[in-house]
Each structure stands twice: as structure tokens, then as C-alpha cells.
């Protein structure tokens, strides 16, 4: 769907919903295509969960580690 900037401004919420449902939305100025409205694809959440488990096997708790760092400095 090709839509002018002024129409896109007036109907942005509707256009976002249409793009989310898979329709291709192209925004134009003076009938020249400028940009496409696309859906953001989130990154894999598994990577974030893996980061939380990096230190699960460490025996030192946070306060002990903090004291060690301060003593070394």
C-alpha cells in the first residue's frame, strides 16, 4: 500500500496495525516512495537468559567479591 506522508500522519495507528498483520506499507512524498513501515523482530530472548546463568557456579557472593576488589585496590 502506497500512502502519502500527510495520510500516514493522520492514520499512523491504523497503519502500524496493518503492518503488524503483515501488510506492506510504503510512505511516499509527492508520490515518490520514501520509507517502508516494517515490524520490529525482537532478538532471541534465550541469549539474555544465558547471561543470567554465567556466574551461577561461582562460590563467592557479591559482598565478598566487593571486599576483595577494595582490598586489592
mmCIF file of C-alpha atoms in Angstrom:
data_model
loop_
_atom_site.group_PDB
_atom_site.id
_atom_site.type_symbol
_atom_site.label_atom_id
_atom_site.label_comp_id
_atom_site.label_asym_id
_atom_site.label_seq_id
_atom_site.Cartn_x
_atom_site.Cartn_y
_atom_site.Cartn_z
ATOM 1 C CA UNK A 1 0.000 0.000 0.000
ATOM 2 C CA UNK A 2 1.428 3.379 -1.026
ATOM 3 C CA UNK A 3 0.336 6.249 1.215
ATOM 4 C CA UNK A 4 1.360 9.916 1.339
ATOM 5 C CA UNK A 5 3.038 11.404 4.419
ATOM 6 C CA UNK A 6 0.019 13.528 5.360
ATOM 7 C CA UNK A 7 -2.291 10.494 5.243
ATOM 8 C CA UNK A 8 0.237 8.433 7.196
ATOM 9 C CA UNK A 9 0.396 11.112 9.868
ATOM 10 C CA UNK A 10 -3.383 11.127 10.216
ATOM 11 C CA UNK A 11 -3.703 7.315 10.248
ATOM 12 C CA UNK A 12 -0.480 6.151 11.880
ATOM 13 C CA UNK A 13 -2.111 3.870 14.446
ATOM 14 C CA UNK A 14 -4.143 2.106 11.759
ATOM 15 C CA UNK A 15 -1.072 1.740 9.521
ATOM 16 C CA UNK A 16 1.000 0.279 12.365
ATOM 17 C CA UNK A 17 -1.680 -2.345 12.971
ATOM 18 C CA UNK A 18 -1.820 -3.175 9.263
ATOM 19 C CA UNK A 19 1.975 -3.545 9.082
ATOM 20 C CA UNK A 20 1.918 -5.731 12.194
ATOM 21 C CA UNK A 21 -0.561 -8.019 10.442
ATOM 22 C CA UNK A 22 1.806 -8.404 7.500
ATOM 23 C CA UNK A 23 0.709 -5.778 5.000
ATOM 24 C CA UNK A 24 3.479 -3.856 3.222
ATOM 25 C CA UNK A 25 3.142 -0.121 3.891
ATOM 26 C CA UNK A 26 5.198 2.372 1.873
ATOM 27 C CA UNK A 27 5.107 6.040 2.825
ATOM 28 C CA UNK A 28 5.633 8.486 -0.031
ATOM 29 C CA UNK A 29 6.116 12.198 -0.564
ATOM 30 C CA UNK A 30 4.806 13.663 -3.811
ATOM 31 C CA UNK A 31 4.057 10.058 -4.846
ATOM 32 C CA UNK A 32 7.752 9.108 -4.559
ATOM 33 C CA UNK A 33 8.328 6.197 -2.160
ATOM 34 C CA UNK A 34 10.463 7.254 0.808
ATOM 35 C CA UNK A 35 10.219 4.638 3.547
ATOM 36 C CA UNK A 36 8.640 1.292 4.340
ATOM 37 C CA UNK A 37 6.828 0.678 7.604
ATOM 38 C CA UNK A 38 8.153 -2.627 8.925
ATOM 39 C CA UNK A 39 7.611 -4.727 12.031
ATOM 40 C CA UNK A 40 10.469 -4.948 14.529
ATOM 41 C CA UNK A 41 11.558 -8.525 15.194
ATOM 42 C CA UNK A 42 12.817 -8.948 18.773
ATOM 43 C CA UNK A 43 16.153 -10.627 19.417
ATOM 44 C CA UNK A 44 16.331 -14.124 20.758
ATOM 45 C CA UNK A 45 15.407 -13.995 24.462
ATOM 46 C CA UNK A 46 17.496 -17.083 25.114
ATOM 47 C CA UNK A 47 20.705 -15.059 24.891
ATOM 48 C CA UNK A 48 19.537 -12.845 27.734
ATOM 49 C CA UNK A 49 18.603 -15.824 29.887
ATOM 50 C CA UNK A 50 22.021 -17.377 29.266
ATOM 51 C CA UNK A 51 23.722 -14.235 30.565
ATOM 52 C CA UNK A 52 21.983 -14.583 33.928
ATOM 53 C CA UNK A 53 23.449 -18.050 34.390
ATOM 54 C CA UNK A 54 27.073 -17.102 33.754
ATOM 55 C CA UNK A 55 28.039 -16.920 37.421
ATOM 56 C CA UNK A 56 25.670 -19.478 38.923
ATOM 57 C CA UNK A 57 28.533 -21.885 39.797
ATOM 58 C CA UNK A 58 30.668 -19.226 41.499
ATOM 59 C CA UNK A 59 31.069 -19.713 45.249
ATOM 60 C CA UNK A 60 31.899 -16.075 46.079
ATOM 61 C CA UNK A 61 28.949 -13.902 46.940
ATOM 62 C CA UNK A 62 28.749 -10.249 45.897
ATOM 63 C CA UNK A 63 29.806 -8.718 49.208
ATOM 64 C CA UNK A 64 32.893 -10.913 49.494
ATOM 65 C CA UNK A 65 33.861 -10.085 45.918
ATOM 66 C CA UNK A 66 33.372 -6.373 46.553
ATOM 67 C CA UNK A 67 35.579 -6.513 49.676
ATOM 68 C CA UNK A 68 38.266 -8.411 47.748
ATOM 69 C CA UNK A 69 38.310 -5.806 44.997
ATOM 70 C CA UNK A 70 38.518 -2.958 47.520
ATOM 71 C CA UNK A 71 41.364 -4.662 49.387
ATOM 72 C CA UNK A 72 43.326 -5.179 46.171
ATOM 73 C CA UNK A 73 42.924 -1.591 45.145
#
